[in-house]
XYZ file of C-alpha atoms in Angstrom:
689
model
C 0.001 0.021 0.039
C 1.319 3.439 -0.926
C 2.171 5.304 2.372
C 0.341 8.459 1.161
C -2.742 6.396 0.393
C -2.640 5.171 3.999
C -2.258 8.690 5.311
C -5.094 9.980 3.187
C -7.431 7.221 4.392
C -6.466 7.728 8.011
C -7.001 11.563 7.798
C -10.119 11.627 5.775
C -11.869 8.319 6.658
C -10.338 7.380 9.973
C -9.775 4.011 8.357
C -7.428 2.002 6.085
C -8.104 0.038 2.916
C -7.519 -3.653 3.648
C -8.835 -6.782 1.857
C -11.487 -8.771 3.578
C -11.065 -12.460 2.986
C -14.266 -14.058 1.685
C -13.096 -17.370 3.127
C -9.770 -18.143 4.791
C -8.139 -20.997 6.609
C -5.967 -18.469 8.424
C -6.577 -17.573 12.008
C -3.791 -15.231 13.116
C -5.306 -14.166 16.376
C -1.969 -13.800 18.170
C -0.401 -11.754 15.461
C -3.493 -9.613 15.046
C -3.446 -8.906 18.821
C 0.199 -7.937 18.564
C -0.576 -5.426 15.838
C -3.433 -4.121 17.826
C -1.124 -3.647 20.798
C 1.334 -1.699 18.597
C -1.518 0.524 17.487
C -2.743 1.040 21.100
C 0.790 2.167 22.178
C 0.401 4.992 19.588
C -3.179 5.938 20.682
C -5.040 4.050 18.013
C -7.205 0.915 18.036
C -8.521 -1.264 15.196
C -12.272 -1.377 14.836
C -14.026 -4.796 15.186
C -14.221 -5.142 11.395
C -10.527 -4.319 10.908
C -9.445 -6.650 13.757
C -11.541 -9.468 12.253
C -9.883 -8.951 8.833
C -6.427 -8.942 10.443
C -7.210 -12.143 12.243
C -8.243 -13.792 8.930
C -5.008 -12.695 7.189
C -1.895 -14.635 6.206
C 1.511 -13.798 7.720
C 2.592 -11.985 4.630
C -0.464 -9.796 4.544
C -0.034 -8.861 8.252
C 3.590 -8.040 7.596
C 2.552 -5.758 4.702
C -0.088 -4.074 6.913
C 2.447 -3.401 9.628
C 4.948 -2.062 7.165
C 2.376 0.235 5.502
C 0.275 1.424 8.490
C 2.404 1.545 11.661
C 4.927 4.118 10.272
C 2.157 6.410 9.245
C 0.500 6.202 12.651
C 3.891 6.963 14.232
C 4.269 10.032 12.101
C 0.779 11.244 12.849
C 1.726 11.317 16.569
C 5.320 12.418 16.228
C 6.617 9.012 17.414
C 8.787 8.381 14.282
C 11.722 10.226 15.889
C 13.512 10.022 19.226
C 12.738 12.661 21.825
C 15.412 13.570 24.385
C 15.012 16.637 26.524
C 17.989 18.568 27.854
C 17.082 17.490 31.423
C 16.299 13.750 30.994
C 14.432 13.510 34.307
C 11.990 16.315 33.419
C 9.822 17.613 34.956
C 10.867 16.774 38.536
C 14.548 17.466 37.756
C 13.911 21.083 36.526
C 11.650 21.813 39.535
C 14.320 20.503 42.004
C 17.550 21.805 40.487
C 18.939 25.082 42.005
C 18.576 28.325 40.052
C 22.399 28.688 40.036
C 22.792 25.221 38.376
C 20.123 25.891 35.808
C 21.713 29.260 34.964
C 25.288 27.836 34.748
C 24.098 24.958 32.527
C 22.431 27.438 30.187
C 25.429 29.738 30.014
C 27.908 26.968 29.200
C 25.462 25.563 26.552
C 25.252 28.991 24.906
C 29.053 29.641 25.125
C 29.689 26.321 23.428
C 27.417 27.228 20.504
C 24.915 24.688 21.586
C 27.306 21.686 21.377
C 27.789 21.189 25.121
C 24.966 19.669 27.159
C 24.907 18.696 30.870
C 25.673 15.015 31.351
C 22.814 13.776 33.619
C 21.943 10.165 34.080
C 18.485 9.306 33.000
C 16.896 7.706 36.126
C 14.374 4.884 35.803
C 10.841 6.273 35.445
C 7.934 4.767 37.313
C 5.388 2.946 35.121
C 1.847 4.203 35.738
C -1.469 3.584 33.889
C -2.552 6.600 31.834
C -6.195 6.668 30.877
C -6.504 7.320 27.180
C -9.221 7.146 24.622
C -7.713 5.524 21.477
C -8.806 6.737 18.140
C -10.547 3.957 16.271
C -9.225 2.937 12.854
C -11.893 1.457 10.688
C -11.955 -0.759 7.677
C -12.562 1.073 4.304
C -13.032 -0.159 0.807
C -11.246 1.034 -2.395
C -14.501 2.715 -3.349
C -14.535 4.634 -0.045
C -10.967 5.731 -0.740
C -11.716 6.880 -4.352
C -14.761 8.888 -3.171
C -12.440 11.223 -1.363
C -11.281 12.639 -4.667
C -14.586 14.024 -5.926
C -15.383 15.285 -2.436
C -12.152 17.328 -2.288
C -12.880 18.780 -5.764
C -16.490 19.635 -4.697
C -15.207 21.950 -1.917
C -16.812 25.405 -2.013
C -13.761 26.931 -0.394
C -9.990 26.794 -0.650
C -8.155 23.577 0.101
C -5.050 23.266 2.196
C -1.717 22.709 0.380
C -1.806 19.115 1.857
C -5.251 18.495 0.328
C -4.030 19.789 -3.049
C -1.164 17.338 -2.836
C -3.761 14.515 -2.211
C -5.573 15.566 -5.459
C -2.297 15.338 -7.375
C -1.654 11.873 -5.881
C -5.090 10.636 -7.004
C -4.527 11.901 -10.509
C -1.127 10.301 -10.810
C -1.729 7.009 -8.985
C -5.445 6.126 -9.691
C -6.552 5.592 -13.294
C -10.292 5.170 -12.508
C -11.392 8.372 -10.973
C -14.848 9.983 -10.859
C -14.865 13.735 -11.336
C -17.714 15.819 -9.888
C -20.134 17.595 -12.239
C -18.541 20.822 -11.367
C -15.471 22.175 -9.478
C -16.941 25.264 -7.832
C -13.770 26.852 -6.319
C -11.402 28.294 -8.944
C -8.172 27.581 -6.939
C -9.068 23.907 -6.708
C -10.059 23.706 -10.398
C -6.622 25.031 -11.441
C -4.966 22.009 -9.901
C -6.909 19.681 -12.158
C -6.408 21.919 -15.202
C -2.724 22.225 -14.498
C -2.291 18.475 -14.232
C -4.156 18.024 -17.494
C -2.127 20.717 -19.254
C 1.160 19.179 -18.002
C -0.035 15.844 -19.536
C -0.774 17.592 -22.803
C -4.575 17.385 -22.483
C -7.107 20.005 -23.528
C -8.086 22.299 -20.696
C -10.422 24.600 -22.614
C -13.506 23.396 -20.605
C -11.832 24.502 -17.350
C -10.870 27.987 -18.492
C -13.580 30.637 -18.619
C -11.516 33.776 -17.993
C -8.014 35.122 -18.367
C -7.712 34.896 -14.547
C -8.530 31.165 -14.668
C -5.712 30.681 -17.084
C -3.326 32.791 -14.959
C -4.096 30.521 -11.960
C -3.333 27.454 -14.007
C 0.039 28.789 -15.220
C 0.797 29.923 -11.634
C 0.108 26.424 -10.386
C 2.472 25.011 -12.998
C 5.200 27.305 -11.750
C 4.513 26.284 -8.084
C 3.187 29.765 -7.267
C 0.332 31.065 -5.079
C -2.890 30.160 -6.972
C -4.837 32.621 -4.886
C -2.775 35.253 -6.840
C -2.111 37.171 -3.649
C 1.632 37.129 -4.219
C 3.941 37.244 -7.203
C 5.203 34.141 -8.971
C 8.488 33.709 -10.803
C 7.393 32.173 -14.162
C 9.911 29.706 -15.554
C 10.662 28.995 -19.190
C 8.056 26.609 -20.660
C 8.201 24.177 -23.635
C 7.227 25.715 -26.928
C 4.133 23.467 -27.338
C 2.893 24.465 -23.878
C 3.403 28.131 -24.562
C 1.462 27.833 -27.786
C -1.404 26.053 -26.054
C -1.588 28.701 -23.338
C -1.653 31.584 -25.831
C -4.327 29.808 -27.858
C -6.471 29.579 -24.713
C -5.762 33.195 -23.933
C -7.051 34.162 -27.442
C -10.425 32.712 -26.468
C -10.878 34.391 -23.054
C -8.823 37.535 -22.930
C -10.391 40.951 -22.266
C -8.661 44.122 -21.172
C -10.393 44.323 -17.729
C -9.472 40.804 -16.779
C -5.861 41.334 -17.837
C -5.664 44.692 -16.054
C -6.800 43.106 -12.746
C -3.407 41.398 -12.490
C -1.446 43.692 -14.792
C 1.968 43.089 -13.218
C 1.653 39.260 -13.264
C 0.521 39.202 -16.838
C 3.383 41.457 -17.982
C 5.849 38.973 -16.453
C 3.924 36.030 -17.973
C 3.781 37.615 -21.438
C 7.566 37.718 -21.403
C 7.813 34.023 -20.404
C 5.233 33.006 -23.077
C 6.937 34.873 -25.914
C 3.352 35.944 -26.653
C 4.188 37.976 -29.687
C 5.211 34.781 -31.553
C 1.693 33.347 -31.446
C -0.787 36.158 -30.717
C -3.447 37.321 -33.146
C -3.784 41.090 -33.927
C -6.597 41.443 -31.398
C -4.633 39.748 -28.623
C -1.445 41.675 -29.622
C -3.318 44.877 -29.149
C -4.491 43.861 -25.648
C -0.946 42.804 -24.734
C 0.453 46.119 -25.948
C -2.067 48.036 -23.868
C -1.101 46.193 -20.747
C 2.599 46.351 -21.284
C 2.455 50.077 -22.089
C 0.459 50.822 -18.910
C -2.388 52.331 -20.863
C -5.393 53.190 -18.691
C -8.262 50.670 -18.521
C -11.634 51.762 -17.383
C -12.680 48.912 -15.041
C -15.905 47.981 -13.354
C -14.283 48.412 -9.945
C -13.117 51.824 -11.049
C -16.685 52.841 -11.979
C -17.959 51.540 -8.590
C -15.308 53.474 -6.677
C -16.118 56.678 -8.589
C -19.844 56.356 -7.817
C -19.068 55.605 -4.196
C -16.742 58.616 -3.788
C -19.034 60.992 -5.604
C -22.090 60.014 -3.585
C -24.108 58.715 -6.602
C -26.152 56.091 -4.740
C -28.547 55.261 -7.653
C -25.609 54.781 -10.022
C -23.819 52.773 -7.372
C -26.695 50.414 -6.789
C -27.257 49.951 -10.509
C -23.646 48.960 -11.027
C -23.427 46.635 -8.000
C -26.628 44.830 -9.070
C -24.789 43.791 -12.231
C -22.190 41.843 -10.165
C -23.822 40.454 -7.003
C -20.582 39.009 -5.641
C -18.932 42.439 -5.694
C -22.128 43.840 -4.110
C -21.708 41.265 -1.272
C -18.039 42.135 -0.671
C -18.682 45.947 -0.604
C -22.019 45.967 1.204
C -20.557 46.858 4.620
C -18.563 49.676 3.048
C -21.661 51.062 1.292
C -23.767 50.888 4.440
C -21.096 52.858 6.353
C -20.931 55.472 3.540
C -24.722 56.003 3.572
C -25.588 56.052 7.221
C -29.083 57.426 6.974
C -31.777 54.772 7.758
C -33.761 55.423 4.607
C -30.699 55.047 2.346
C -29.463 52.002 4.138
C -32.849 50.346 3.723
C -32.605 51.117 0.028
C -29.189 49.457 -0.185
C -30.282 46.402 1.842
C -33.364 46.002 -0.380
C -31.305 46.265 -3.492
C -28.931 43.532 -2.260
C -31.844 41.276 -1.248
C -33.004 41.427 -4.917
C -29.760 39.786 -6.110
C -28.738 37.772 -3.032
C -29.852 34.490 -4.642
C -27.050 34.981 -7.216
C -24.357 35.087 -4.553
C -22.525 31.748 -3.767
C -23.548 30.087 -0.490
C -20.047 30.298 0.905
C -20.208 34.126 0.538
C -23.633 34.411 2.058
C -22.552 32.324 5.056
C -19.452 34.475 5.496
C -21.703 37.593 5.347
C -24.106 36.214 7.890
C -21.172 35.669 10.273
C -19.653 39.021 9.608
C -22.810 41.000 10.123
C -23.937 39.139 13.277
C -21.460 41.175 15.247
C -21.588 44.479 13.360
C -24.185 46.058 15.664
C -21.894 45.635 18.640
C -18.571 46.303 17.068
C -15.860 44.089 18.469
C -12.765 45.842 19.665
C -10.353 43.681 17.654
C -10.534 40.795 15.165
C -8.068 38.469 13.487
C -7.923 38.557 9.722
C -6.016 36.431 7.276
C -4.554 38.169 4.227
C -5.353 36.175 1.126
C -2.618 33.771 0.073
C -0.841 30.601 0.969
C 1.881 32.317 3.041
C -0.663 34.341 4.931
C 0.085 35.738 8.320
C -2.607 36.614 10.859
C -3.184 40.294 11.513
C -5.129 41.802 14.413
C -7.116 44.801 13.286
C -9.703 47.098 14.949
C -13.278 46.901 13.877
C -15.153 49.548 11.889
C -17.799 51.714 13.404
C -20.858 49.594 14.373
C -23.972 49.605 12.144
C -27.453 50.253 13.376
C -29.092 47.217 14.980
C -32.218 47.503 12.837
C -30.066 47.386 9.620
C -28.141 44.361 10.804
C -31.309 42.563 11.896
C -32.984 43.180 8.545
C -30.035 42.140 6.574
C -29.464 39.026 8.654
C -33.105 37.980 8.302
C -32.797 38.325 4.580
C -29.509 36.298 4.406
C -31.078 33.522 6.483
C -34.205 33.396 4.353
C -32.151 33.177 1.147
C -30.033 30.366 2.610
C -33.044 28.444 3.877
C -34.690 28.657 0.408
C -31.547 27.347 -1.186
C -31.056 24.498 1.346
C -34.652 23.399 0.883
C -33.697 22.214 -2.666
C -31.312 19.685 -1.178
C -32.109 16.151 0.030
C -34.148 15.868 3.259
C -32.178 15.250 6.468
C -34.826 13.770 8.677
C -34.728 14.294 12.426
C -31.407 15.814 13.521
C -29.898 16.557 16.899
C -27.347 19.402 16.925
C -24.867 19.252 19.779
C -24.772 22.703 21.602
C -20.952 22.342 21.609
C -21.029 23.142 17.789
C -21.896 26.775 18.774
C -18.165 27.081 19.617
C -17.009 25.570 16.310
C -16.827 28.127 13.434
C -17.771 27.189 9.824
C -14.434 26.229 8.040
C -12.982 28.705 5.664
C -9.629 29.904 4.285
C -8.009 26.506 4.573
C -5.346 27.275 1.939
C -2.744 28.004 4.644
C -3.727 25.260 7.029
C -0.642 23.423 8.473
C -0.179 19.767 7.330
C -0.683 17.115 9.812
C -2.748 19.416 11.971
C -6.339 19.273 13.027
C -8.871 19.159 10.204
C -11.128 21.720 11.847
C -11.712 25.403 11.455
C -9.474 27.956 13.229
C -11.257 28.978 16.450
C -12.799 25.540 17.072
C -13.092 24.735 20.839
C -12.272 21.073 21.666
C -12.180 19.159 24.958
C -8.862 19.210 26.836
C -8.729 15.577 28.030
C -10.844 14.381 30.868
C -10.804 15.455 34.517
C -8.181 12.785 35.360
C -5.626 14.603 33.310
C -3.837 16.816 35.663
C -1.023 18.120 33.359
C -0.790 19.766 29.986
C 2.461 18.865 28.256
C 3.491 20.850 25.131
C 6.296 19.633 22.857
C 8.304 20.670 19.777
C 10.769 18.666 17.744
C 13.004 20.071 15.039
C 16.189 19.496 13.037
C 18.351 22.524 12.420
C 19.146 25.756 14.252
C 17.559 27.397 17.334
C 13.825 26.961 17.673
C 12.171 27.700 20.985
C 9.029 26.379 22.605
C 7.355 28.859 25.002
C 4.043 29.118 26.785
C 2.595 32.397 27.935
C 0.198 32.324 30.970
C -2.615 34.863 30.736
C -5.437 36.094 33.065
C -9.118 36.264 32.092
C -8.507 39.788 30.671
C -5.807 38.331 28.347
C -2.960 40.073 30.118
C 0.352 38.262 30.426
C 1.003 36.890 33.900
C 4.185 34.953 33.312
C 6.050 33.235 30.432
C 7.430 29.667 30.650
C 10.380 29.698 28.230
C 14.139 29.512 28.001
C 14.186 32.825 29.975
C 12.014 31.462 32.796
C 12.389 27.663 33.072
C 9.936 27.172 35.990
C 7.208 28.691 38.024
C 6.496 27.206 41.410
C 3.352 29.179 41.800
C 1.739 27.640 38.768
C 3.641 24.320 38.887
C 4.942 24.778 35.403
C 8.319 24.195 33.937
C 10.391 23.964 30.716
C 12.621 21.003 29.865
C 15.644 23.253 28.916
C 16.736 25.328 25.974
C 18.535 23.524 23.225
C 20.112 25.903 20.591
C 21.788 23.528 18.116
C 20.017 20.443 16.660
C 21.754 19.067 13.543
C 20.440 15.604 14.437
C 17.182 16.700 15.972
C 16.095 17.970 19.394
C 12.964 18.259 21.576
C 11.761 20.728 24.100
C 8.794 20.206 26.471
C 6.660 22.415 28.742
C 4.454 21.096 31.600
C 1.644 23.083 33.140
C -0.429 21.804 36.019
C -3.901 22.649 34.943
C -5.792 23.001 38.199
C -2.969 24.657 40.076
C -2.478 27.244 37.368
C -6.276 27.953 37.181
C -6.528 28.284 40.903
C -3.850 30.971 40.873
C -5.518 33.082 38.217
C -4.343 31.643 34.875
C -7.221 31.433 32.362
C -5.447 31.020 29.036
C -2.220 29.384 27.942
C -0.851 30.344 24.538
C 1.452 27.842 22.903
C 4.251 29.659 21.018
C 6.860 28.150 18.706
C 9.451 30.642 17.610
C 12.611 30.616 15.549
C 15.049 32.455 17.806
C 17.497 33.196 14.976
C 17.922 31.795 11.559
C 15.644 30.810 8.683
C 11.843 30.327 8.712
C 10.121 27.041 9.517
C 9.950 26.221 5.842
C 13.713 26.162 5.600
C 14.165 23.774 8.406
C 14.474 20.074 7.541
C 11.812 19.106 10.029
C 9.758 20.951 12.698
C 6.605 19.735 14.393
C 4.758 20.535 17.604
C 1.814 19.323 19.664
C 0.453 18.660 23.049
C -0.256 15.784 25.477
C -2.457 15.478 28.608
C -0.960 13.450 31.411
C -2.189 12.106 34.763
C 1.293 11.209 36.061
C 3.882 13.647 34.583
C 6.894 12.142 36.268
C 6.000 8.616 35.259
C 6.410 6.677 31.955
C 8.382 8.248 29.102
C 8.557 12.080 28.732
C 7.177 11.588 25.196
C 4.348 9.028 25.332
C 2.732 8.757 21.903
C -0.607 7.385 23.156
C -1.131 10.579 25.263
C -0.513 12.900 22.397
C -3.743 14.810 21.684
C -2.643 16.469 18.476
C 0.534 17.022 16.473
C 1.009 19.633 13.693
C 3.892 20.111 11.213
C 5.296 23.684 11.113
C 6.476 24.439 7.612
C 5.264 27.932 6.821
C 7.500 30.757 5.569
C 7.418 32.413 8.948
C 9.316 32.451 12.304
C 6.408 32.647 14.798
C 3.637 30.109 15.233
C 0.712 29.900 17.631
C -0.755 26.413 17.001
C -3.251 26.370 19.836
C -4.636 28.330 22.858
C -5.861 26.562 26.016
C -8.617 27.692 28.265
C -7.790 26.091 31.648
C -11.031 27.112 33.350
C -13.258 25.481 30.693
C -10.660 22.830 29.886
C -10.813 23.552 26.186
C -8.177 23.556 23.408
C -8.892 26.413 20.961
C -7.393 25.524 17.564
C -5.613 28.478 16.066
C -2.936 27.346 13.574
C -1.629 30.921 13.221
C 1.576 32.326 12.038
C 2.198 35.881 13.121
C 4.760 38.601 12.318
C 8.051 38.563 14.315
C 8.942 41.431 16.591
C 12.592 41.122 17.437
C 14.098 43.146 20.249
C 17.683 43.051 21.554
C 16.993 39.691 23.219
C 16.021 38.013 19.978
C 12.723 36.596 18.715
C 11.108 35.454 21.909
C 7.831 35.866 23.832
C 9.091 38.942 25.618
C 9.601 40.780 22.324
C 6.264 39.573 21.033
C 4.205 40.060 24.200
C 1.845 42.812 22.876
C 1.180 40.751 19.654
C 0.439 37.589 21.582
C -1.978 39.366 23.940
C -3.874 40.955 21.004
C -4.062 37.655 19.077
C -5.320 35.917 22.219
C -8.125 38.442 22.783
C -9.173 38.458 19.170
C -9.351 34.695 18.959
C -11.245 34.167 22.232
C -13.780 37.020 21.559
C -14.138 36.307 17.866
C -17.800 36.777 16.772
C -17.437 37.447 13.038
C -17.791 33.853 11.910
C -20.996 31.804 11.686
C -20.836 28.719 13.886
C -21.440 25.223 12.672
C -24.424 25.026 14.932
C -26.051 27.989 13.197
C -25.234 26.732 9.709
C -26.630 23.266 10.472
C -29.663 24.804 12.173
C -30.532 26.617 8.920
C -30.125 23.348 6.968
C -32.370 21.410 9.425
C -35.032 24.173 9.432
C -35.078 24.093 5.676
C -35.003 20.315 5.081
C -35.430 18.410 8.258
C -36.672 18.491 11.835
C -34.806 19.432 14.975
C -34.686 16.667 17.520
C -34.781 17.576 21.269
C -32.302 14.800 22.260
C -29.587 12.630 20.776
C -31.599 9.576 21.512
C -34.637 10.488 19.319
C -32.533 11.726 16.360
C -31.918 9.897 13.093
C -28.731 11.871 12.607
C -26.427 13.398 15.163
C -24.276 16.420 14.386
C -21.764 17.104 17.183
C -18.180 16.574 18.429
C -19.023 12.893 17.785
C -21.665 11.517 15.453
C -22.809 11.534 11.757
C -21.157 14.881 11.190
C -18.313 16.417 13.242
C -16.093 19.562 13.017
C -13.410 17.169 11.744
C -15.393 16.488 8.543
C -14.190 19.766 7.013
C -14.186 18.571 3.339
C -17.677 17.200 3.669
C -18.983 20.390 5.262
C -17.464 22.513 2.554
C -18.766 20.230 -0.289
C -22.235 19.422 1.026
C -23.310 22.158 3.459
C -21.886 25.209 1.753
C -23.234 24.165 -1.745
């Protein structure tokens, strides 16, 4: 089995494809149990169906399963490498060592360029039982696996880079693929078109505009298909250049070319466009190259907005409902008289049915908080290398306007959802009110949680006393830090290389390692109840490159967290206690993978990269304190995204019946059930359609 196929199945299906013997004389109960034990040690357990299939397998089949599946499970938990903290008897050793000894060890380590480490004997660690809930691995068919492909392409939002890689894998490795009737999101469509063009196939059916074609060529040049950043276009084979120019002949218009003028000018040079262009296309190319003015639709909208020509502005925006949706808030702020705002809202309502569901859902989330006006919010600049920004909110809108607009948006969505298949009786878990609708997945980190940023997830059960953070990397100096904050988001104390322990909060760091050519790990322990009792509400996990290149230029870097009952027992890194692990490979030097609410015992998935603020002490939490506090506040108080509970409620109101309890429901939507926040591709394909 291809290892990537195994990974795809585990991530998307929670299962593996494995043959089920119709009849077999084999009865390998002992070997199947051994495999199950290996899986349990990593925090996974075979389902009854998978275990039965393993028991009915021959020795060679079991060996193949072990070789294909166990390494992938190890990698998903971070157990495929060795973890050795600077202080091997962490955490007790750090808490008991004198301040003078800790300081001296750090200084000598730094003076040696990171090559010297204190030589402590690793003492035997007591073995204690840790209560864990293993993740079940089910049995999938080849048909189940192949069905992932059309679901990915049916997404109504951007896919992560990892998911785009899965599409490529399917197209290369699987000859019998079913394509969906349409690929609604342009960035995803360009992956298929780019693969086809690379194979010499006709892509005319995929290309409707010059911007579509620009995305395809950008994809071929490994650039940002959202077109948010520039791409260095490489030289292309003559046949490919001719095919691209022929497509451009069919779709080019000056406004479309002008929208990305700089990119097209660079691409025209790489295409040698003058060798193939017709007279009409040549004239368009010349106009773009010579920077001649193009009167665009957006330019006319801007002029009408600035000159206060409301009637003309509405007439223009009605022509392009998507633009109307994006600029509606701006127009309502410009015309703040109630009668004029009512006119604008009414005009949008007339064309709202032409706006994609994804955009309507985003609007509903955005406007639900516009009457109150949040102090800050986190935004993600478009693009794959996006970095979160914290910005202030605009002046609030009148509550009456927001209410009327929200009612209209909900009515439009219900009418649209009513055309879909009936759902029957559905129970919606109230916990989904704290799980945002997924969006902007293009920059989601590989190996991370397949949930939307801002999703609140349980932080272990009450028996788990300790939160243990970890990072592993190969390369130069990467630091793991945790900042402890009060309920008003203010920093109380950092746990980092500058402050290895806090007796008040029973928290400690495993020691700073600054040189890791063969790999290194750092850990942080926080005693949950003790910290909460002493005023800590939030813990922000920070991974920072102290000095040197970005995460993307490191050979390996991943981070995650565990919950432990007995922190001084068993191995420091215990795979089965790992809650989640995420690969850090963005072109940045600061990452905030997750925030923890110790009072409510929740992990709030953030998966953020943020700008670096480097003071004299280097890139550390002290230099970035203000940024961390602002990001924390914006994440916790975020109200500008529709929740999964609200989206699913609209669906059920339109095409089902709300059940009062889980027991009486035909379908359960919640943290566990028929649809969960982890089903991000299904949500995007089926519930944002």
